[in-house]
């Protein structure tokens, strides 16, 4: 039988309960009016035999779900999986009302050697919209994360993901539970679970989850539904608890106002801004909108193709009204945003602002004669186009309801490409000019600009 939840008295609800204080490791005393974030138990790293057999009875013959197929060795990285356990609070109206045991998993991808670490951890709230844990922000950005020396930490905070894990590999994940035996619904423990994972990275000298590395900046990141969860945490839970994150990245989803001290960065695709009005930047909020990019574009789908084949038996096909999956690489501004957020936290250097995507008073996106969105961050894939890429689409049948997230990619024919780019050099020059401007503006890293140039040279476009 699962342990009964413990009700928090008025004193404990104000953060003065000795029981909670004694389990906290923190760099500074927690203010008396805030609940401390307990240090969870950490077990691992778990054995791994990639690709493994999820049905195996011996955990040593299994592997982490969606164990990365990125070339970790080439970057001097390791992947480790841990079990996190402890007591998480349930909140009602922003106040903690009870405590409950939990047990979940955390995946860490980090430099093997301290000399290769940049001292920053990106803690991602795993997305569960598809019915399983999805490291939405790792997959398309793994090269940038590794070449920059970040540690990436994926937290399984929600029941949909945890329940899928337990079914997928009972030997490896059968003991996981973030519902206290089903007594807590609506993922109400997820906020403390996520925060406690960050607390485990802050152990002085580096604890087991940190692999002995020390982190100067611990940044929370989440995409789409995970960004919505993080917004609830930021607005409703964080005012009552110790702050364990130094900054926040809300990607292709909702974001709070940024009125708290820690910086907030929001990056939106064209899909996400349709029907909305632009938000104003503040001293602690920066908003970027990327024209032509989709909420869930080609880069993420391509990066996860092998994993979905290995761990799920293949990728789902979608019947969309327009050719799906925009090729505008949203991950490029995302990569730049991580670097800016890190500098914002470490040095107080605010990121550059960006023009919003242009829309009517009712939120309809304005477009040029070719169908491309006006305004916003304009990457070379939009400024030197070889296709019509937009953030809009729709399903051709009811079973493809996710089509609206994928955007459109309609390649130009050979005749149109020849008219636009009479020579190979004219196309490559157009790409380089756009990328140079975006690097100077801070929207694109130099490494991603080099990748764009190499792709343009090899493309065969022009002439």
Short mmCIF file of C-alpha atoms in Angstrom, two decimals:
data_model
loop_
_atom_site.label_atom_id
_atom_site.label_comp_id
_atom_site.label_asym_id
_atom_site.label_seq_id
_atom_site.Cartn_x
_atom_site.Cartn_y
_atom_site.Cartn_z
CA UNK A 1 0.00 0.00 0.00
CA UNK A 2 1.31 3.49 -0.85
CA UNK A 3 2.17 5.71 2.14
CA UNK A 4 -0.60 8.10 3.14
CA UNK A 5 -0.01 11.75 2.21
CA UNK A 6 1.05 14.04 5.01
CA UNK A 7 -0.97 17.23 5.43
CA UNK A 8 1.09 20.37 5.80
CA UNK A 9 0.24 22.60 8.72
CA UNK A 10 0.14 26.38 8.46
CA UNK A 11 3.71 26.75 9.72
CA UNK A 12 5.10 24.24 7.21
CA UNK A 13 3.14 25.90 4.43
CA UNK A 14 5.12 29.05 5.13
CA UNK A 15 8.39 27.18 4.70
CA UNK A 16 9.27 26.87 8.39
CA UNK A 17 8.77 23.12 8.76
CA UNK A 18 11.96 21.58 10.13
CA UNK A 19 11.23 18.30 8.34
CA UNK A 20 11.64 19.92 4.94
CA UNK A 21 14.51 22.18 5.86
CA UNK A 22 16.74 19.36 7.03
CA UNK A 23 16.68 17.67 3.59
CA UNK A 24 17.74 20.69 1.58
CA UNK A 25 21.20 21.41 0.16
CA UNK A 26 21.36 25.01 -1.01
CA UNK A 27 24.05 27.55 -1.77
CA UNK A 28 22.32 30.16 0.38
CA UNK A 29 19.72 30.16 3.17
CA UNK A 30 16.16 29.89 1.95
CA UNK A 31 14.04 32.92 2.88
CA UNK A 32 11.73 32.13 5.79
CA UNK A 33 8.59 32.77 3.75
CA UNK A 34 9.53 30.25 1.04
CA UNK A 35 9.35 26.46 1.05
CA UNK A 36 12.78 24.91 0.45
CA UNK A 37 13.18 22.42 -2.38
CA UNK A 38 14.25 19.07 -0.87
CA UNK A 39 17.24 17.19 -2.18
CA UNK A 40 15.93 13.95 -3.75
CA UNK A 41 17.45 10.53 -3.55
CA UNK A 42 19.51 9.62 -6.60
CA UNK A 43 20.21 6.05 -7.76
CA UNK A 44 22.45 5.24 -10.68
CA UNK A 45 23.64 5.46 -13.24
CA UNK A 46 21.55 2.50 -14.33
CA UNK A 47 23.16 -0.18 -16.49
CA UNK A 48 22.55 0.22 -20.20
CA UNK A 49 22.92 -2.10 -23.18
CA UNK A 50 21.87 0.07 -26.13
CA UNK A 51 19.80 -0.81 -28.12
CA UNK A 52 18.71 -3.30 -25.46
CA UNK A 53 15.58 -5.38 -25.21
CA UNK A 54 12.72 -3.55 -23.45
CA UNK A 55 11.04 -6.87 -22.63
CA UNK A 56 14.11 -8.35 -20.94
CA UNK A 57 13.73 -9.37 -17.30
CA UNK A 58 17.28 -8.31 -16.41
CA UNK A 59 17.73 -4.54 -16.29
CA UNK A 60 21.28 -5.07 -17.54
CA UNK A 61 19.84 -6.21 -20.86
CA UNK A 62 17.69 -3.10 -21.27
CA UNK A 63 18.49 0.48 -22.25
CA UNK A 64 16.99 3.93 -21.66
CA UNK A 65 13.90 4.75 -23.68
CA UNK A 66 14.96 7.00 -26.56
CA UNK A 67 18.65 6.56 -25.69
CA UNK A 68 20.25 9.04 -28.05
CA UNK A 69 21.76 7.97 -31.35
CA UNK A 70 23.79 11.19 -31.56
CA UNK A 71 27.56 10.67 -31.81
CA UNK A 72 28.41 11.20 -28.14
CA UNK A 73 31.96 9.86 -28.47
CA UNK A 74 32.85 12.41 -31.13
CA UNK A 75 32.02 15.19 -28.68
CA UNK A 76 33.43 13.53 -25.56
CA UNK A 77 29.96 13.07 -24.06
CA UNK A 78 28.29 10.35 -22.02
CA UNK A 79 24.64 9.44 -21.51
CA UNK A 80 23.52 8.25 -18.08
CA UNK A 81 20.12 7.44 -16.61
CA UNK A 82 19.22 7.81 -12.93
CA UNK A 83 16.26 7.14 -10.69
CA UNK A 84 15.07 10.10 -8.65
CA UNK A 85 12.92 9.62 -5.57
CA UNK A 86 11.65 11.66 -2.68
CA UNK A 87 8.64 13.56 -1.45
CA UNK A 88 6.81 16.04 -3.66
CA UNK A 89 4.19 18.55 -2.62
CA UNK A 90 0.73 18.87 -4.05
CA UNK A 91 -0.37 22.47 -4.55
CA UNK A 92 -3.83 23.98 -4.50
CA UNK A 93 -4.27 27.63 -5.36
CA UNK A 94 -0.49 28.00 -5.30
CA UNK A 95 -0.23 26.76 -1.69
CA UNK A 96 1.25 23.40 -0.70
CA UNK A 97 -1.43 21.23 0.89
CA UNK A 98 0.09 17.73 1.14
CA UNK A 99 3.23 15.67 0.52
CA UNK A 100 3.50 12.47 -1.50
CA UNK A 101 6.24 9.97 -2.38
CA UNK A 102 7.39 9.72 -5.98
CA UNK A 103 9.92 7.82 -8.07
CA UNK A 104 10.88 8.74 -11.60
CA UNK A 105 13.77 8.72 -14.04
CA UNK A 106 16.16 11.39 -15.26
CA UNK A 107 18.43 11.18 -18.33
CA UNK A 108 21.71 13.11 -18.33
CA UNK A 109 23.91 13.80 -21.36
CA UNK A 110 27.06 15.61 -20.32
CA UNK A 111 30.74 16.09 -21.07
CA UNK A 112 32.79 13.16 -19.79
CA UNK A 113 35.56 15.53 -18.68
CA UNK A 114 35.12 18.65 -16.60
CA UNK A 115 37.42 20.61 -18.91
CA UNK A 116 34.85 20.24 -21.72
CA UNK A 117 31.92 21.56 -19.66
CA UNK A 118 30.76 25.16 -20.01
CA UNK A 119 29.30 25.04 -16.51
CA UNK A 120 25.66 25.29 -17.62
CA UNK A 121 22.93 22.67 -17.34
CA UNK A 122 19.85 22.74 -19.57
CA UNK A 123 17.08 20.96 -17.65
CA UNK A 124 14.32 19.92 -20.06
CA UNK A 125 10.80 19.07 -18.97
CA UNK A 126 10.15 16.02 -21.16
CA UNK A 127 7.18 16.57 -23.46
CA UNK A 128 4.40 13.94 -23.33
CA UNK A 129 1.90 15.17 -25.92
CA UNK A 130 2.58 12.13 -28.11
CA UNK A 131 1.86 9.77 -25.21
CA UNK A 132 5.49 9.15 -24.27
CA UNK A 133 8.58 11.08 -23.15
CA UNK A 134 9.93 13.23 -25.96
CA UNK A 135 13.20 15.13 -25.56
CA UNK A 136 11.86 17.74 -27.94
CA UNK A 137 14.64 20.28 -27.47
CA UNK A 138 17.59 17.86 -27.36
CA UNK A 139 17.08 16.02 -30.65
CA UNK A 140 17.38 18.86 -33.20
CA UNK A 141 19.94 20.82 -31.14
CA UNK A 142 22.19 18.01 -29.93
CA UNK A 143 25.18 19.11 -32.03
CA UNK A 144 25.04 22.66 -30.66
CA UNK A 145 24.50 21.47 -27.09
CA UNK A 146 27.54 19.20 -27.26
CA UNK A 147 29.92 21.44 -29.17
CA UNK A 148 29.11 24.21 -26.65
CA UNK A 149 29.73 22.06 -23.57
CA UNK A 150 26.23 22.14 -22.07
CA UNK A 151 24.91 19.37 -19.87
CA UNK A 152 21.41 18.31 -20.92
CA UNK A 153 19.08 16.82 -18.31
CA UNK A 154 15.72 15.30 -19.28
CA UNK A 155 13.18 15.00 -16.46
CA UNK A 156 10.21 12.61 -16.60
CA UNK A 157 7.79 14.67 -14.52
CA UNK A 158 4.36 13.67 -15.84
CA UNK A 159 2.31 10.51 -15.46
CA UNK A 160 1.68 9.94 -19.18
CA UNK A 161 5.40 9.61 -19.80
CA UNK A 162 6.11 7.61 -16.65
CA UNK A 163 3.23 5.19 -17.27
CA UNK A 164 4.46 4.60 -20.82
CA UNK A 165 7.97 3.90 -19.55
CA UNK A 166 6.67 1.32 -17.06
CA UNK A 167 4.74 -0.45 -19.82
CA UNK A 168 7.58 -0.21 -22.35
CA UNK A 169 10.17 -1.83 -20.07
CA UNK A 170 8.76 -3.24 -16.82
CA UNK A 171 12.16 -4.41 -15.57
CA UNK A 172 13.71 -0.99 -15.99
CA UNK A 173 10.82 1.30 -15.16
CA UNK A 174 8.16 -0.79 -13.42
CA UNK A 175 8.73 0.88 -10.04
CA UNK A 176 8.22 4.45 -11.26
CA UNK A 177 5.24 6.44 -9.99
CA UNK A 178 4.45 10.16 -9.89
CA UNK A 179 0.84 9.77 -8.70
CA UNK A 180 1.31 8.27 -5.20
CA UNK A 181 -0.40 5.07 -6.22
CA UNK A 182 -3.04 6.89 -8.23
CA UNK A 183 -4.14 9.16 -5.39
CA UNK A 184 -2.81 12.35 -7.04
CA UNK A 185 -4.04 13.26 -10.52
CA UNK A 186 -3.48 16.05 -13.05
CA UNK A 187 0.31 15.83 -12.63
CA UNK A 188 0.11 17.95 -9.51
CA UNK A 189 3.40 16.52 -8.23
CA UNK A 190 5.24 17.38 -11.45
CA UNK A 191 6.33 20.85 -10.34
CA UNK A 192 8.25 19.63 -7.30
CA UNK A 193 9.64 16.67 -9.24
CA UNK A 194 11.07 19.03 -11.85
CA UNK A 195 12.49 21.42 -9.24
CA UNK A 196 14.07 18.60 -7.23
CA UNK A 197 15.93 17.38 -10.31
CA UNK A 198 17.52 20.83 -10.53
CA UNK A 199 18.29 20.78 -6.81
CA UNK A 200 20.19 17.50 -7.31
CA UNK A 201 22.49 19.33 -9.77
CA UNK A 202 23.35 21.98 -7.20
CA UNK A 203 25.06 19.75 -4.65
CA UNK A 204 28.37 21.49 -3.82
CA UNK A 205 31.19 19.74 -5.62
CA UNK A 206 28.80 17.94 -7.93
CA UNK A 207 26.62 15.04 -6.87
CA UNK A 208 25.92 11.78 -8.73
CA UNK A 209 23.38 13.36 -11.08
CA UNK A 210 25.92 16.00 -12.02
CA UNK A 211 28.63 13.43 -12.65
CA UNK A 212 30.95 15.39 -10.40
CA UNK A 213 30.60 18.53 -12.54
CA UNK A 214 29.80 21.89 -10.97
CA UNK A 215 27.22 24.15 -12.58
CA UNK A 216 27.24 27.93 -12.42
CA UNK A 217 23.94 28.17 -14.29
CA UNK A 218 20.99 25.78 -14.16
CA UNK A 219 18.41 26.71 -16.80
CA UNK A 220 14.89 25.30 -17.18
CA UNK A 221 13.73 24.64 -20.74
CA UNK A 222 10.52 23.17 -22.11
CA UNK A 223 8.69 22.98 -25.43
CA UNK A 224 4.98 23.30 -26.18
CA UNK A 225 2.95 21.49 -23.51
CA UNK A 226 6.03 21.41 -21.29
CA UNK A 227 6.34 25.19 -21.64
CA UNK A 228 2.74 25.46 -20.44
CA UNK A 229 3.57 23.35 -17.38
CA UNK A 230 6.64 25.46 -16.68
CA UNK A 231 4.49 28.58 -16.90
CA UNK A 232 2.23 27.22 -14.16
CA UNK A 233 5.31 26.41 -12.09
CA UNK A 234 6.74 29.91 -12.63
CA UNK A 235 3.53 31.82 -11.92
CA UNK A 236 1.80 29.73 -9.26
CA UNK A 237 4.40 27.57 -7.50
CA UNK A 238 7.63 29.56 -7.62
CA UNK A 239 6.25 32.50 -5.56
CA UNK A 240 5.97 30.03 -2.64
CA UNK A 241 9.16 27.99 -3.07
CA UNK A 242 12.90 28.32 -3.25
CA UNK A 243 14.20 29.27 -6.71
CA UNK A 244 16.47 26.52 -8.04
CA UNK A 245 16.62 27.68 -11.67
CA UNK A 246 18.65 30.70 -12.77
CA UNK A 247 16.73 31.30 -16.00
CA UNK A 248 13.94 29.91 -18.14
CA UNK A 249 13.48 29.04 -21.80
CA UNK A 250 9.87 28.67 -22.95
CA UNK A 251 9.92 27.29 -26.47
CA UNK A 252 7.01 27.10 -28.95
CA UNK A 253 4.55 27.47 -26.12
CA UNK A 254 3.20 29.79 -23.42
CA UNK A 255 5.49 31.83 -21.22
CA UNK A 256 4.98 33.93 -18.10
CA UNK A 257 5.35 37.67 -17.99
CA UNK A 258 8.91 37.49 -16.76
CA UNK A 259 8.18 39.78 -13.83
CA UNK A 260 10.20 37.63 -11.43
CA UNK A 261 13.96 38.28 -11.10
CA UNK A 262 15.17 35.38 -13.27
CA UNK A 263 15.35 35.98 -17.03
CA UNK A 264 12.66 34.48 -19.27
CA UNK A 265 13.28 33.71 -22.96
CA UNK A 266 10.41 32.74 -25.27
CA UNK A 267 11.02 31.52 -28.82
CA UNK A 268 7.96 31.00 -31.02
CA UNK A 269 7.46 29.53 -34.47
CA UNK A 270 5.14 31.01 -37.05
CA UNK A 271 2.61 28.35 -36.05
CA UNK A 272 2.53 29.62 -32.47
CA UNK A 273 1.92 33.28 -33.23
CA UNK A 274 -1.09 32.77 -35.52
CA UNK A 275 -4.13 34.32 -33.87
CA UNK A 276 -2.08 36.09 -31.20
CA UNK A 277 -0.83 39.62 -30.63
CA UNK A 278 2.87 40.48 -30.16
CA UNK A 279 4.27 40.64 -26.66
CA UNK A 280 6.53 43.46 -25.56
CA UNK A 281 10.02 42.73 -24.26
CA UNK A 282 10.82 43.78 -20.69
CA UNK A 283 13.92 43.86 -18.50
CA UNK A 284 13.41 40.16 -17.74
CA UNK A 285 11.52 38.93 -20.82
CA UNK A 286 12.72 38.44 -24.37
CA UNK A 287 10.46 37.14 -27.17
CA UNK A 288 11.61 35.91 -30.57
CA UNK A 289 9.25 34.93 -33.42
CA UNK A 290 10.67 32.92 -36.34
CA UNK A 291 8.98 33.41 -39.71
CA UNK A 292 8.37 30.28 -41.78
CA UNK A 293 9.16 27.91 -38.91
CA UNK A 294 6.70 25.30 -37.69
CA UNK A 295 5.82 24.29 -34.16
CA UNK A 296 7.07 20.81 -35.02
CA UNK A 297 9.13 20.95 -38.17
CA UNK A 298 11.35 18.70 -40.23
CA UNK A 299 14.49 18.83 -38.09
CA UNK A 300 12.91 17.21 -35.05
CA UNK A 301 11.16 14.54 -37.11
CA UNK A 302 14.36 13.66 -38.96
CA UNK A 303 16.45 13.62 -35.77
CA UNK A 304 14.08 11.15 -34.09
CA UNK A 305 13.45 8.86 -37.06
CA UNK A 306 15.97 6.23 -35.96
CA UNK A 307 14.87 6.32 -32.32
CA UNK A 308 11.20 5.93 -33.19
CA UNK A 309 12.02 3.01 -35.46
CA UNK A 310 14.11 1.35 -32.75
CA UNK A 311 11.91 2.00 -29.69
CA UNK A 312 8.41 2.42 -31.15
CA UNK A 313 8.51 0.38 -34.35
CA UNK A 314 8.46 3.35 -36.74
CA UNK A 315 7.23 6.87 -37.29
CA UNK A 316 3.59 7.82 -37.69
CA UNK A 317 2.55 8.94 -41.16
CA UNK A 318 0.26 11.96 -41.47
CA UNK A 319 -2.20 12.83 -44.22
CA UNK A 320 -2.02 16.63 -44.35
CA UNK A 321 -3.72 19.00 -46.75
CA UNK A 322 -0.35 20.53 -47.71
CA UNK A 323 3.10 18.87 -47.87
CA UNK A 324 4.10 18.87 -44.18
CA UNK A 325 7.13 19.77 -42.08
CA UNK A 326 8.62 23.19 -42.69
CA UNK A 327 12.35 23.09 -43.38
CA UNK A 328 13.02 26.47 -41.76
CA UNK A 329 15.37 25.35 -38.96
CA UNK A 330 13.78 26.64 -35.76
CA UNK A 331 16.61 24.94 -33.86
CA UNK A 332 19.04 27.58 -35.11
CA UNK A 333 17.43 30.49 -33.19
CA UNK A 334 16.87 28.06 -30.30
CA UNK A 335 20.60 27.34 -30.23
CA UNK A 336 21.37 31.05 -30.14
CA UNK A 337 18.78 31.59 -27.42
CA UNK A 338 20.47 29.10 -25.08
CA UNK A 339 23.75 30.99 -25.42
CA UNK A 340 22.04 34.34 -24.85
CA UNK A 341 20.12 33.05 -21.84
CA UNK A 342 23.35 31.74 -20.35
CA UNK A 343 25.06 35.11 -20.82
CA UNK A 344 22.00 36.93 -19.49
CA UNK A 345 22.17 34.91 -16.28
CA UNK A 346 25.96 34.85 -15.92
CA UNK A 347 26.85 38.38 -17.00
CA UNK A 348 23.59 40.31 -16.99
CA UNK A 349 23.87 40.81 -20.76
CA UNK A 350 20.34 41.00 -22.21
CA UNK A 351 19.71 39.23 -25.53
CA UNK A 352 18.96 41.24 -28.67
CA UNK A 353 15.35 42.00 -29.40
CA UNK A 354 13.65 40.95 -32.63
CA UNK A 355 10.82 42.27 -34.76
CA UNK A 356 7.60 40.30 -34.38
CA UNK A 357 5.91 38.51 -37.26
CA UNK A 358 3.50 40.95 -38.85
CA UNK A 359 -0.20 40.29 -38.40
CA UNK A 360 -3.52 42.02 -38.57
CA UNK A 361 -5.42 43.29 -35.55
CA UNK A 362 -7.24 39.95 -35.44
CA UNK A 363 -3.94 38.02 -35.45
CA UNK A 364 -3.90 36.89 -39.08
CA UNK A 365 -0.34 36.61 -40.40
CA UNK A 366 0.56 38.99 -43.22
CA UNK A 367 2.38 37.46 -46.20
CA UNK A 368 4.30 38.52 -49.27
CA UNK A 369 3.30 37.65 -52.81
CA UNK A 370 5.05 34.27 -52.56
CA UNK A 371 3.19 33.31 -49.39
CA UNK A 372 6.01 33.84 -46.91
CA UNK A 373 5.21 35.49 -43.58
CA UNK A 374 6.33 39.09 -43.16
CA UNK A 375 8.45 40.27 -40.25
CA UNK A 376 9.96 38.16 -37.50
CA UNK A 377 13.40 36.57 -37.48
CA UNK A 378 14.11 35.72 -41.10
CA UNK A 379 16.57 32.88 -41.61
CA UNK A 380 18.30 32.26 -44.93
CA UNK A 381 15.92 29.39 -45.68
CA UNK A 382 13.24 32.09 -45.94
CA UNK A 383 15.31 34.94 -47.38
CA UNK A 384 16.97 32.75 -50.02
CA UNK A 385 14.14 30.23 -50.45
CA UNK A 386 14.16 27.02 -52.43
CA UNK A 387 10.63 26.21 -51.27
CA UNK A 388 7.58 27.78 -49.72
CA UNK A 389 7.93 27.14 -45.99
CA UNK A 390 5.17 28.27 -43.66
CA UNK A 391 3.97 27.52 -40.16
CA UNK A 392 0.46 26.59 -41.28
CA UNK A 393 -1.20 23.37 -42.38
CA UNK A 394 -4.32 21.32 -41.71
CA UNK A 395 -5.37 17.71 -41.69
CA UNK A 396 -6.75 16.03 -44.79
CA UNK A 397 -8.43 13.42 -42.58
CA UNK A 398 -9.43 13.33 -38.89
CA UNK A 399 -6.64 10.87 -37.97
CA UNK A 400 -3.99 13.46 -38.81
CA UNK A 401 -5.07 16.13 -36.36
CA UNK A 402 -1.46 17.09 -35.57
CA UNK A 403 -0.94 18.43 -39.10
CA UNK A 404 -1.58 22.00 -37.97
CA UNK A 405 1.67 21.81 -35.97
CA UNK A 406 3.88 20.75 -38.87
CA UNK A 407 3.75 23.74 -41.19
CA UNK A 408 4.14 23.45 -44.96
CA UNK A 409 7.07 22.66 -47.24
CA UNK A 410 6.35 23.04 -50.96
CA UNK A 411 9.60 22.82 -52.99
CA UNK A 412 10.08 25.05 -56.02
CA UNK A 413 10.45 23.45 -59.43
CA UNK A 414 13.64 23.57 -61.45
CA UNK A 415 12.45 26.41 -63.69
CA UNK A 416 11.58 28.65 -60.76
CA UNK A 417 14.87 27.90 -59.03
CA UNK A 418 16.79 28.79 -62.21
CA UNK A 419 14.93 32.09 -62.48
CA UNK A 420 15.67 32.97 -58.87
CA UNK A 421 19.31 31.80 -58.92
CA UNK A 422 20.89 31.94 -62.40
CA UNK A 423 24.20 30.59 -61.04
CA UNK A 424 25.37 28.48 -58.13
CA UNK A 425 27.21 31.48 -56.78
CA UNK A 426 24.09 33.64 -56.80
CA UNK A 427 22.31 31.17 -54.53
CA UNK A 428 25.23 30.64 -52.16
CA UNK A 429 25.81 34.40 -51.95
CA UNK A 430 22.16 34.97 -51.05
CA UNK A 431 22.41 32.40 -48.25
CA UNK A 432 25.65 33.86 -46.91
CA UNK A 433 24.38 37.46 -46.95
CA UNK A 434 21.32 36.48 -44.94
CA UNK A 435 23.32 34.42 -42.48
CA UNK A 436 25.92 37.12 -41.92
CA UNK A 437 23.15 39.55 -41.01
CA UNK A 438 21.57 37.04 -38.62
CA UNK A 439 24.90 36.23 -36.96
CA UNK A 440 25.52 39.94 -36.43
CA UNK A 441 22.02 40.36 -35.01
CA UNK A 442 22.56 37.46 -32.62
CA UNK A 443 19.87 35.18 -34.04
CA UNK A 444 22.24 32.60 -35.53
CA UNK A 445 25.44 30.99 -34.27
CA UNK A 446 28.53 30.99 -36.45
CA UNK A 447 28.58 27.19 -36.45
CA UNK A 448 25.02 27.03 -37.78
CA UNK A 449 25.87 29.65 -40.41
CA UNK A 450 28.77 27.47 -41.58
CA UNK A 451 26.42 24.49 -41.77
CA UNK A 452 24.01 26.54 -43.92
CA UNK A 453 26.80 27.53 -46.30
CA UNK A 454 28.02 23.96 -46.71
CA UNK A 455 24.46 22.80 -47.35
CA UNK A 456 23.98 25.53 -49.96
CA UNK A 457 27.22 24.63 -51.77
CA UNK A 458 26.26 20.95 -51.89
CA UNK A 459 22.64 21.58 -52.86
CA UNK A 460 23.08 21.88 -56.61
CA UNK A 461 20.77 24.92 -56.62
CA UNK A 462 21.69 27.60 -59.17
CA UNK A 463 22.22 27.54 -62.89
#
